[in-house]
Short mmCIF file of C-alpha atoms in Angstrom, two decimals:
data_model
loop_
_atom_site.label_atom_id
_atom_site.label_comp_id
_atom_site.label_asym_id
_atom_site.label_seq_id
_atom_site.Cartn_x
_atom_site.Cartn_y
_atom_site.Cartn_z
CA MET H 177 22.48 119.68 237.14
CA LEU H 178 25.63 118.53 234.99
CA THR H 179 27.31 121.22 237.50
CA ILE H 180 27.12 119.20 240.45
CA LEU H 181 27.87 116.09 238.38
CA GLY H 182 30.89 116.74 237.36
CA PHE H 183 32.41 118.49 241.06
CA VAL H 184 30.13 114.73 242.59
CA MET H 185 32.51 112.63 239.61
CA ILE H 186 35.48 114.09 240.73
CA ALA H 187 35.06 114.25 244.32
CA VAL H 188 34.14 110.18 244.07
CA PHE H 189 37.45 109.88 241.97
CA LEU H 190 40.15 111.53 244.46
CA VAL H 191 38.25 110.21 247.42
CA LEU H 192 38.73 106.36 245.92
CA ILE H 193 42.41 107.04 245.62
CA MET H 194 43.43 108.85 248.25
CA THR H 195 41.95 106.01 250.37
CA LYS H 196 43.26 103.07 247.71
CA LYS H 197 39.58 101.81 247.48
CA MET H 198 40.44 101.40 243.21
CA SER H 199 44.20 102.08 241.96
CA PRO H 200 44.09 105.26 239.56
CA ILE H 201 43.79 103.45 236.20
CA ALA H 202 40.57 101.80 237.64
CA ALA H 203 39.25 104.97 238.84
CA LEU H 204 40.53 106.92 236.04
CA VAL H 205 37.85 104.28 233.85
CA LEU H 206 35.17 103.69 235.60
CA VAL H 207 34.09 106.62 237.50
CA PRO H 208 33.84 109.00 234.40
CA ALA H 209 32.17 105.76 232.23
CA LEU H 210 29.74 105.63 235.37
CA PHE H 211 28.41 109.39 235.55
CA CYS H 212 28.61 109.95 231.39
CA VAL H 213 25.44 107.39 231.75
CA LEU H 214 23.95 109.29 234.91
CA VAL H 215 24.27 111.83 232.62
CA GLY H 216 21.83 109.99 229.78
CA GLN H 217 24.89 110.22 227.38
CA GLY H 218 25.86 106.37 227.83
CA ALA H 219 25.73 106.07 224.31
CA ASP H 220 28.47 108.76 223.45
CA LEU H 221 30.65 107.24 225.42
CA GLY H 222 32.64 106.28 223.03
CA GLY H 223 33.37 108.99 220.83
CA TYR H 224 34.26 110.84 224.14
CA VAL H 225 36.50 108.29 224.96
CA LEU H 226 38.04 107.78 221.44
CA ASP H 227 38.37 112.32 221.51
CA GLY H 228 40.08 112.28 224.38
CA ILE H 229 43.12 109.39 223.67
CA GLY H 230 43.25 111.41 220.43
CA ASP H 231 44.28 114.26 221.91
CA LEU H 232 46.58 113.11 224.50
CA ALA H 233 47.97 110.01 222.07
CA PRO H 234 50.81 112.51 221.53
CA THR H 235 51.63 113.21 225.19
CA ALA H 236 51.30 109.56 224.98
CA ALA H 237 53.97 108.85 222.20
CA MET H 238 56.41 111.46 224.13
CA LEU H 239 56.39 109.73 227.48
CA MET H 240 56.86 106.39 226.23
CA PHE H 241 59.76 107.77 224.29
CA ALA H 242 61.45 109.95 227.08
CA ILE H 243 61.29 107.87 229.35
CA ILE H 244 63.56 105.00 226.89
CA TYR H 245 65.79 107.42 226.55
CA PHE H 246 66.68 109.10 229.91
CA GLY H 247 66.57 105.25 230.80
CA VAL H 248 69.22 104.17 227.99
CA MET H 249 71.30 108.00 229.25
CA ILE H 250 71.08 106.61 232.79
CA ASP H 251 71.77 102.92 232.07
CA VAL H 252 75.04 104.35 229.87
CA GLY H 253 76.23 106.49 232.85
CA LEU H 254 75.24 109.73 232.01
CA PHE H 255 73.89 110.91 235.41
CA ASP H 256 76.26 109.24 237.44
CA PRO H 257 78.73 112.11 237.68
CA ILE H 258 75.78 114.25 238.66
CA VAL H 259 74.90 111.37 241.41
CA ARG H 260 78.09 111.71 242.80
CA GLY H 261 78.47 114.88 243.26
CA ILE H 262 75.69 115.04 244.79
CA LEU H 263 75.96 112.36 247.25
CA ARG H 264 79.45 114.43 248.43
CA PHE H 265 77.70 117.62 248.32
CA CYS H 266 75.39 116.50 250.53
CA LYS H 267 77.39 113.44 253.10
CA ALA H 268 74.37 111.74 253.38
CA ASP H 269 72.75 114.75 255.32
CA PRO H 270 68.93 113.87 255.37
CA LEU H 271 68.23 118.18 255.29
CA ARG H 272 70.68 118.45 252.04
CA ILE H 273 69.25 115.80 250.28
CA VAL H 274 66.09 117.26 250.54
CA VAL H 275 67.00 120.45 249.69
CA GLY H 276 69.63 118.99 246.86
CA THR H 277 66.18 117.70 245.66
CA ALA H 278 64.51 120.98 245.25
CA VAL H 279 67.70 122.77 243.89
CA LEU H 280 67.94 119.79 240.88
CA ALA H 281 64.47 119.89 240.02
CA ALA H 282 64.61 123.36 239.92
CA ILE H 283 67.52 123.61 238.02
CA VAL H 284 66.23 120.77 234.98
CA SER H 285 62.97 122.20 234.83
CA LEU H 286 64.18 124.35 232.71
CA ASP H 287 64.18 122.72 230.02
CA GLY H 288 60.24 123.06 230.57
CA ASP H 289 59.67 119.61 230.67
CA GLY H 290 58.13 117.50 233.42
CA SER H 291 58.86 114.16 233.05
CA THR H 292 62.00 115.17 231.41
CA THR H 293 62.22 116.63 235.31
CA PHE H 294 61.38 114.29 237.27
CA MET H 295 62.92 111.12 235.21
CA ILE H 296 66.17 113.26 236.03
CA THR H 297 65.50 114.41 239.65
CA VAL H 298 64.27 110.78 241.19
CA SER H 299 67.24 109.02 239.16
CA ALA H 300 69.84 111.10 240.86
CA MET H 301 68.35 111.19 244.01
CA LEU H 302 66.17 108.05 244.66
CA PRO H 303 69.35 106.05 245.98
CA LEU H 304 69.94 109.00 248.35
CA TYR H 305 66.77 108.44 250.13
CA ARG H 306 66.55 104.86 250.03
CA ARG H 307 69.94 104.52 251.32
CA LEU H 308 69.83 106.35 254.68
CA GLY H 309 65.69 105.22 254.40
CA MET H 310 64.38 108.77 254.18
CA SER H 311 60.25 109.12 253.06
CA VAL H 312 60.38 109.30 249.66
CA VAL H 313 57.33 110.77 249.16
CA VAL H 314 59.01 113.81 250.41
CA MET H 315 60.83 113.35 247.25
CA THR H 316 58.24 113.62 245.33
CA GLY H 317 56.89 116.01 246.94
CA VAL H 318 59.42 118.63 247.02
CA ALA H 319 60.24 117.75 243.85
CA ALA H 320 56.66 118.31 242.10
CA THR H 321 55.87 121.72 244.14
CA ALA H 322 59.74 123.09 242.21
CA ASN H 323 58.77 121.77 239.15
CA GLY H 324 55.32 123.68 239.71
CA VAL H 325 57.16 126.49 240.20
CA MET H 326 59.36 126.46 237.73
CA ASN H 327 55.93 125.23 235.04
CA THR H 328 55.73 129.55 234.32
CA LEU H 329 58.19 129.73 232.11
CA PRO H 330 57.25 130.75 228.62
CA TRP H 331 58.00 127.80 227.02
CA GLY H 332 56.68 125.51 229.57
CA GLY H 333 53.13 125.53 229.15
CA PRO H 334 50.71 127.63 230.78
CA THR H 335 51.93 130.83 229.92
CA ALA H 336 52.28 130.45 226.00
CA ARG H 337 48.32 128.87 227.17
CA ALA H 338 47.13 131.96 228.44
CA ALA H 339 48.73 134.67 225.89
CA THR H 340 47.45 132.17 223.57
CA ALA H 341 43.46 132.62 224.88
CA LEU H 342 44.08 135.82 225.50
CA HIS H 343 45.51 137.17 222.60
CA LEU H 344 48.61 138.85 224.51
CA ASP H 345 52.34 138.16 224.66
CA ALA H 346 54.00 135.62 226.78
CA GLY H 347 56.85 137.85 228.12
CA ASP H 348 54.55 140.71 229.00
CA ILE H 349 52.16 138.32 230.98
CA PHE H 350 56.09 136.60 232.61
CA VAL H 351 58.35 138.89 232.95
CA PRO H 352 56.90 140.79 235.64
CA MET H 353 55.70 137.80 237.12
CA VAL H 354 59.20 137.38 238.46
CA PRO H 355 60.05 138.40 242.01
CA ALA H 356 56.41 136.43 243.08
CA LEU H 357 57.70 133.31 241.01
CA ALA H 358 61.26 134.24 243.08
CA VAL H 359 59.14 133.90 246.32
CA GLY H 360 57.09 131.02 245.38
CA MET H 361 60.75 129.47 244.84
CA VAL H 362 62.09 130.43 247.94
CA CYS H 363 58.84 128.76 249.94
CA VAL H 364 59.61 125.42 247.97
CA LEU H 365 63.55 126.11 249.62
CA ALA H 366 62.10 126.92 252.65
CA LEU H 367 59.69 123.48 253.10
CA ALA H 368 62.85 121.96 251.37
CA TYR H 369 65.03 122.80 254.76
CA VAL H 370 61.69 122.70 256.79
CA LEU H 371 61.12 118.82 255.67
CA GLY H 372 64.77 118.15 255.74
CA VAL H 373 64.71 119.13 259.76
CA ARG H 374 62.48 116.27 260.33
CA GLU H 375 64.28 113.82 258.57
CA ARG H 376 67.06 114.35 259.82
CA ARG H 377 65.77 114.64 263.52
CA ARG H 378 64.39 111.13 262.47
CA LEU H 379 67.16 109.41 261.64
CA GLY H 380 70.48 111.65 261.76
CA SER H 381 72.98 112.96 259.45
CA LEU H 382 76.80 111.43 258.01
CA SER H 383 79.18 113.60 260.07
CA LEU H 384 82.34 113.17 258.58
CA ASP H 385 84.62 113.94 262.25
CA GLY H 386 84.54 110.30 263.16
CA PRO H 387 82.55 108.34 265.32
CA GLY H 388 81.75 109.70 268.09
CA LYS H 389 81.31 113.09 267.32
CA HIS H 390 78.47 114.50 266.65
CA GLY H 391 76.68 117.86 265.75
CA PRO H 392 73.75 119.64 267.90
CA GLY H 393 70.95 117.57 268.02
CA GLU H 394 72.59 114.32 266.59
CA ARG H 395 72.91 110.65 268.62
CA GLY H 396 75.36 108.51 268.56
CA PRO H 397 74.61 105.18 266.89
CA GLY H 398 73.12 102.71 269.45
CA GLU H 399 71.38 105.31 271.75
CA SER H 400 68.24 105.05 271.30
CA GLY H 401 66.20 107.32 268.66
CA ALA H 402 66.70 109.29 265.26
CA ALA H 403 69.65 107.56 263.76
CA HIS H 404 72.48 108.70 263.06
CA ALA H 405 75.46 108.00 261.07
CA THR H 406 79.20 108.96 261.14
CA ALA H 407 82.05 108.21 258.08
CA ARG H 408 85.62 108.35 258.35
CA PRO H 409 87.71 110.31 255.38
CA GLU H 410 90.09 108.40 253.06
CA ALA H 411 92.13 109.20 250.56
CA ALA H 412 91.52 112.17 248.31
CA GLY H 413 88.62 113.31 250.82
CA GLU H 414 86.39 110.64 250.12
CA PRO H 415 84.51 109.06 252.15
CA GLU H 416 85.48 105.21 252.11
CA THR H 417 83.29 103.38 255.03
CA ALA H 418 80.33 105.31 256.52
CA LEU H 419 78.39 103.08 259.39
CA VAL H 420 74.82 103.96 259.13
CA GLY H 421 72.70 103.42 262.61
CA ALA H 422 69.40 103.06 261.96
CA SER H 423 66.39 103.42 264.39
CA ALA H 424 64.09 99.77 264.51
CA GLY H 425 61.54 99.12 265.99
CA THR H 426 58.25 97.86 266.50
CA SER H 427 54.78 98.60 267.88
CA ALA H 428 52.99 95.93 269.85
CA GLY H 429 51.11 94.30 267.06
CA ALA H 430 51.34 96.98 265.18
CA GLY H 431 54.52 95.35 262.42
CA THR H 432 58.21 95.98 261.86
CA ALA H 433 59.18 100.03 261.38
CA ALA H 434 62.76 99.46 260.79
CA GLY H 435 64.00 102.07 258.54
CA SER H 436 59.95 102.06 257.18
CA GLY H 437 59.32 105.76 257.20
CA SER H 438 56.00 104.92 258.40
CA GLY H 439 57.54 103.95 261.82
CA GLY H 440 59.41 105.27 264.73
CA GLY H 441 61.83 107.46 264.27
CA HIS H 442 61.91 108.39 267.39
CA GLY H 443 61.60 104.75 269.12
CA HIS H 444 59.98 105.26 272.89
CA GLY H 445 59.97 101.71 274.42
CA GLY H 446 57.17 100.24 276.19
CA GLY H 447 56.13 97.07 278.38
CA GLY H 448 58.41 95.41 276.28
CA GLY H 449 61.68 97.46 275.90
CA ARG H 450 63.46 99.50 274.12
CA SER H 451 64.78 100.73 270.78
CA ARG H 452 68.12 100.28 270.22
CA GLY H 453 70.15 100.87 266.97
CA VAL H 454 70.62 98.90 264.11
CA ARG H 455 74.40 99.84 262.52
CA ALA H 456 74.70 98.90 258.92
CA ARG H 457 77.81 99.65 256.67
CA LEU H 458 77.37 101.31 253.88
CA SER H 459 80.46 101.27 251.19
CA LEU H 460 81.23 104.02 249.15
CA ARG H 461 83.41 103.58 246.73
CA LYS H 462 85.79 106.70 245.30
CA GLY H 463 83.05 108.85 243.34
CA GLY H 464 80.65 108.29 246.17
CA ALA H 465 78.83 105.37 244.40
CA PRO H 466 77.63 103.02 247.39
CA THR H 467 77.80 99.84 247.47
CA GLY H 468 77.58 97.79 250.48
CA GLY H 469 74.43 97.26 252.44
CA GLY H 470 75.35 94.21 255.08
CA PRO H 471 74.88 94.86 259.11
CA ALA H 472 78.24 95.82 261.10
CA ALA H 473 79.89 93.50 263.30
CA GLY H 474 78.60 93.86 266.79
CA GLY H 475 75.15 95.73 265.65
CA SER H 476 72.00 94.17 266.85
CA ALA H 477 67.93 95.17 266.00
CA ALA H 478 65.83 94.84 268.52
CA VAL H 479 62.42 94.69 268.33
CA GLY H 480 61.11 96.63 271.34
CA GLY H 481 57.06 95.87 272.83
CA GLY H 482 56.36 99.05 273.14
CA ALA H 483 54.05 101.43 270.66
CA GLY H 484 56.95 103.58 268.71
CA ASP H 485 55.99 107.07 268.16
CA ALA H 486 55.10 107.25 264.31
CA ALA H 487 57.07 109.55 262.43
CA PRO H 488 54.62 112.56 260.98
CA GLU H 489 54.27 112.71 256.87
CA SER H 490 56.92 109.73 256.69
CA VAL H 491 55.65 107.81 254.43
CA GLY H 492 56.82 105.73 251.68
CA ALA H 493 60.63 105.33 252.78
CA GLU H 494 62.78 102.84 251.42
CA PRO H 495 65.07 100.14 253.15
CA VAL H 496 68.44 101.23 254.84
CA GLY H 497 70.18 98.47 252.58
CA ALA H 498 68.04 99.16 249.41
CA GLU H 499 70.94 98.24 246.43
CA SER H 500 70.94 101.22 243.35
CA ALA H 501 71.13 99.86 240.22
CA VAL H 502 71.54 103.49 238.85
CA LEU H 503 74.96 104.09 241.15
CA ASP H 504 76.71 100.51 240.72
CA PRO H 505 80.05 101.51 238.63
CA GLY H 506 80.29 98.08 237.67
CA ARG H 507 76.75 97.61 235.69
CA ALA H 508 77.62 95.73 231.95
CA CYS H 509 75.63 99.07 230.49
CA LEU H 510 78.10 101.13 231.38
CA ARG H 511 79.55 103.19 228.12
CA PRO H 512 82.23 105.29 229.01
CA ARG H 513 83.97 105.68 225.98
CA LEU H 514 80.23 107.26 225.10
CA TYR H 515 79.72 109.96 227.80
CA TRP H 516 80.66 112.83 225.66
CA PHE H 517 78.66 111.70 222.83
CA ASN H 518 75.33 110.96 225.02
CA ALA H 519 75.88 113.95 227.25
CA ALA H 520 76.37 115.93 223.29
CA LEU H 521 73.20 113.79 222.24
CA THR H 522 70.66 115.17 224.87
CA VAL H 523 71.90 118.85 225.37
CA ALA H 524 70.90 118.93 221.71
CA LEU H 525 68.02 117.16 222.42
CA LEU H 526 66.76 119.05 225.11
CA ALA H 527 67.84 122.85 222.61
CA LEU H 528 65.85 121.44 220.18
CA LEU H 529 62.70 120.73 222.97
CA ILE H 530 63.33 124.30 223.86
CA ALA H 531 63.35 125.33 219.81
CA GLN H 532 60.43 123.30 219.32
CA LEU H 533 61.96 123.06 215.78
CA MET H 534 59.67 119.80 216.06
CA PRO H 535 57.27 117.83 217.96
CA ILE H 536 58.41 116.71 221.37
CA PRO H 537 56.98 112.96 220.90
CA VAL H 538 58.96 112.99 217.30
CA LEU H 539 62.31 114.15 219.00
CA PHE H 540 62.29 111.69 221.99
CA LEU H 541 61.09 108.71 219.52
CA LEU H 542 64.70 110.09 217.08
CA GLY H 543 66.41 110.36 220.06
CA ALA H 544 65.59 106.95 222.10
CA ALA H 545 66.24 105.26 217.99
CA LEU H 546 69.35 106.69 218.43
CA ALA H 547 70.55 106.44 221.78
CA LEU H 548 70.04 102.56 221.05
CA THR H 549 71.03 101.90 218.17
CA VAL H 550 74.61 103.64 218.87
CA ASN H 551 75.72 102.63 223.12
CA PHE H 552 73.61 99.21 222.11
CA ARG H 553 75.13 97.96 219.08
CA GLU H 554 73.44 93.97 219.55
CA MET H 555 69.77 93.22 219.18
CA ALA H 556 69.73 91.23 222.51
CA ASP H 557 71.19 94.46 224.69
CA GLN H 558 68.37 97.11 222.00
CA LYS H 559 65.99 94.27 223.34
CA ALA H 560 67.49 94.02 227.16
CA ARG H 561 67.55 97.75 227.45
CA ILE H 562 63.59 97.78 226.49
CA ALA H 563 62.07 95.45 228.80
CA ALA H 564 64.22 96.43 231.58
CA HIS H 565 61.84 100.25 231.03
CA ALA H 566 59.15 98.21 229.63
CA GLU H 567 57.60 98.64 233.35
CA ASN H 568 57.53 102.07 233.81
CA VAL H 569 56.59 102.72 230.30
CA LEU H 570 53.39 100.37 230.54
CA ASN H 571 52.28 101.51 233.77
CA VAL H 572 52.79 105.77 232.22
CA SER H 573 51.39 105.13 229.07
CA GLY H 574 48.54 103.00 230.74
CA MET H 575 47.94 105.61 232.96
CA VAL H 576 47.57 108.65 230.06
CA PHE H 577 45.16 106.93 228.40
CA ALA H 578 43.27 106.30 231.28
CA ALA H 579 42.64 109.82 232.17
CA ALA H 580 41.94 110.29 228.76
CA VAL H 581 38.26 108.41 229.73
CA PHE H 582 38.16 110.63 232.18
CA THR H 583 38.86 114.23 230.24
CA GLY H 584 36.93 112.91 227.93
CA VAL H 585 34.00 113.16 229.25
CA LEU H 586 34.17 115.88 231.50
CA THR H 587 34.57 117.48 228.05
CA GLY H 588 32.37 115.62 225.73
CA THR H 589 29.60 115.49 228.41
CA GLY H 590 29.91 120.08 228.48
CA MET H 591 30.75 118.65 232.82
CA VAL H 592 33.83 121.41 232.15
CA ASP H 593 31.44 124.09 230.84
CA GLU H 594 29.00 124.29 233.33
CA MET H 595 31.58 124.31 235.82
CA ALA H 596 33.11 127.25 234.64
CA ARG H 597 29.51 129.38 233.81
CA SER H 598 28.72 128.35 237.49
CA VAL H 599 32.05 129.42 239.39
CA VAL H 600 31.99 132.20 237.77
CA GLY H 601 28.52 133.32 237.96
CA ALA H 602 29.08 132.85 241.69
CA VAL H 603 31.04 135.32 242.22
CA PRO H 604 29.49 138.76 243.28
CA ASP H 605 30.02 142.49 241.68
CA ALA H 606 31.68 143.88 244.82
CA LEU H 607 34.91 141.46 243.39
CA GLY H 608 34.45 143.08 239.91
CA PRO H 609 37.66 144.86 240.16
CA HIS H 610 39.30 142.80 242.34
CA MET H 611 38.95 139.65 239.71
CA ALA H 612 42.63 139.45 239.74
CA LEU H 613 42.26 137.92 243.25
CA VAL H 614 39.53 136.20 242.36
CA THR H 615 41.33 134.46 239.06
CA GLY H 616 44.27 133.85 241.20
CA VAL H 617 42.29 132.34 244.28
CA LEU H 618 40.28 129.90 242.06
CA SER H 619 43.20 128.99 239.78
CA ILE H 620 44.60 126.86 242.33
CA PRO H 621 41.51 124.52 242.14
CA PHE H 622 40.80 124.55 238.55
CA THR H 623 44.27 123.98 237.80
CA TYR H 624 44.21 120.80 239.78
CA LEU H 625 40.59 119.27 238.86
CA MET H 626 41.16 119.79 235.22
CA SER H 627 44.06 119.89 231.94
CA ASN H 628 45.84 123.06 231.57
CA ASP H 629 44.28 123.14 228.07
CA GLY H 630 40.64 122.79 230.20
CA PHE H 631 41.70 125.63 232.42
CA TYR H 632 43.24 128.84 229.94
CA PHE H 633 41.16 128.27 227.12
CA GLY H 634 37.66 127.35 228.95
CA ILE H 635 37.60 129.25 231.92
CA VAL H 636 40.36 132.21 231.67
CA PRO H 637 38.57 134.17 229.07
CA ILE H 638 35.55 134.05 230.76
CA LEU H 639 36.94 135.37 233.98
CA SER H 640 39.21 137.82 231.60
CA GLU H 641 35.98 139.53 230.54
CA ALA H 642 34.48 139.44 233.84
CA GLY H 643 37.44 141.28 234.72
CA ALA H 644 37.46 143.94 232.05
CA ALA H 645 33.62 144.60 232.74
CA HIS H 646 35.18 146.31 236.16
CA GLY H 647 38.31 147.97 234.50
CA VAL H 648 40.60 145.15 235.30
CA SER H 649 43.47 144.26 232.66
CA SER H 650 43.68 141.14 230.49
CA LEU H 651 47.15 140.72 231.59
CA GLU H 652 46.50 140.70 235.00
CA ILE H 653 43.79 138.07 234.69
CA ALA H 654 46.91 135.86 233.05
CA ARG H 655 49.24 136.26 235.63
CA ALA H 656 46.44 135.47 238.34
CA SER H 657 46.22 132.22 236.52
CA LEU H 658 49.60 130.99 236.89
CA VAL H 659 49.05 131.21 240.56
CA GLY H 660 48.01 127.64 241.02
CA GLN H 661 50.54 125.63 238.68
CA PRO H 662 52.82 124.53 241.99
CA LEU H 663 50.04 122.49 242.16
CA HIS H 664 48.89 122.02 239.50
CA MET H 665 51.93 118.82 238.78
CA SER H 666 49.95 117.19 241.15
CA SER H 667 46.97 116.94 239.19
CA PRO H 668 45.69 113.07 238.55
CA LEU H 669 45.43 115.08 235.13
CA VAL H 670 49.25 115.45 234.39
CA PRO H 671 50.79 112.83 232.91
CA ALA H 672 54.10 114.00 233.89
CA VAL H 673 53.21 112.99 237.62
CA TYR H 674 52.32 109.75 236.68
CA VAL H 675 56.36 109.27 235.91
CA LEU H 676 57.27 111.06 239.48
CA VAL H 677 54.83 107.93 241.43
CA GLY H 678 55.77 105.59 239.36
CA MET H 679 60.05 105.78 239.00
CA ALA H 680 60.09 106.94 242.60
CA LYS H 681 57.54 103.69 243.96
CA VAL H 682 55.00 105.54 245.78
CA GLU H 683 51.13 105.05 245.76
CA PHE H 684 49.24 108.76 243.84
CA GLY H 685 47.45 108.53 246.95
CA GLU H 686 50.07 108.72 249.43
CA HIS H 687 52.12 111.53 246.88
CA THR H 688 48.62 113.30 246.75
CA ARG H 689 47.94 113.21 250.46
CA PHE H 690 51.53 114.79 251.18
CA THR H 691 51.91 116.91 248.60
CA ILE H 692 48.32 118.98 248.43
CA LYS H 693 48.68 121.27 251.35
CA TRP H 694 52.25 122.20 250.72
CA ALA H 695 51.51 123.37 247.01
CA ALA H 696 48.64 124.76 247.88
CA LEU H 697 50.54 127.07 250.44
CA THR H 698 53.05 127.95 248.14
CA SER H 699 50.00 128.38 244.88
CA LEU H 700 48.83 131.34 248.48
CA SER H 701 52.20 132.63 248.68
CA VAL H 702 52.58 133.55 245.39
CA LEU H 703 49.43 135.28 245.00
CA ALA H 704 50.66 137.17 248.14
CA ALA H 705 53.68 138.29 246.82
CA GLY H 706 51.42 139.03 243.23
CA LEU H 707 49.61 141.46 245.67
CA LEU H 708 52.29 142.89 247.60
CA PHE H 709 53.80 144.03 244.54
CA GLY H 710 51.77 145.53 242.35
CA ILE H 711 51.58 142.36 239.95
CA LEU H 712 47.92 141.07 239.74
#
């Protein structure tokens, strides 16, 4: 009975948040509370919740002070050169931007902390997505999947948990898995390429050849169909002015679709006329910092009465004219004279984090306090910086404590244990010699539906014992257990994912609907590569 209720509880939770019937925080609290009563343990709910909060409190503290720390670093301009460099490299081409998102997320993931990865990736890439009206959920999906592959690093968490649970060396688990994980990363880059091509077709791309010169498949401003942008090279080879043509159309009775990502990038007019391009002028000052956003002379937005073709999977796009505080070269909180101090502080913080000389929450607490004190001497300025990031802090920490209710009930009622036993018991004896394959397949849904601690300390040892009875080594089981990590990073039980969707201002349900299939496909690719290379 506990097994059935456990799976039903998870299914109800996912349905509610994916259909937007409830907010994630409300669903994380109310759904497990209801099921705790249904299993007859309502009197113990308080204890389960406090146990869950106790387990996740360090994570919540880490996220709170990490958001403040990296928020301050963004405010003072530490990441501005990265943003400008990416802007120059991407040349406002949606394809390059999406691929750049995957590469940046993978590189930053080397620090082993998902929250840090998402903060830096979103702060660097979100302005570009907003400027071009790209689908922001593409950014969150690609970043989460790339981080999931890189999360298997020995200091990232899952590998260390598997090694601890099965009493193995983390290096013995990870090093042989590198070829399979490399295939997973190639799949992420291929995914980014495909999604980038889709966004390019929907919006067009920036060309430095000058107005009227378009590459294959590109269209000029004013043409119906995908948007196109052109730029004129200025002094020092840096673009000064960009003309962005954005297809603007509304479906009859369906609302506006101008650069929203939910409307038609392909804009077939019908009945009421065709959509016409909107030309918006963006100023790119030296270093690639966009500052302007008004309509260009002669540009006009026409609202067509026909139904536009909805661009598939394009939810979450932002308006073309959205401004970016990250790229504003004139913001008062910039501290250029302290740039190298802030860079050294960040490098030292990440080095201490990787070396694990102190608990991560303590490191970020000290780092945030030091960053605020050095960069903002006045108490009023420090309060202003904290207030500026209070929304993100509250959203993320609130989500973590709400998730504590969910995990506390799952663990306290015994649902997790019963779910694990039932799944393992359902494995036919004929599959015994293939327990590595079974473990890899099970890791995909299990690491999504429960925490890494629950999976690696609760289920993996059982799978290892079952495999040992059929001659499958614990090392193979441990390696196979890493397969599900690309999907795990989008689990509603992973606190870092709320940093990602919170900073990007994407609905968690939209992110889940978009990402889950791509992340699952990446996990299956890692599994197939592991079998092909004889690793599993």
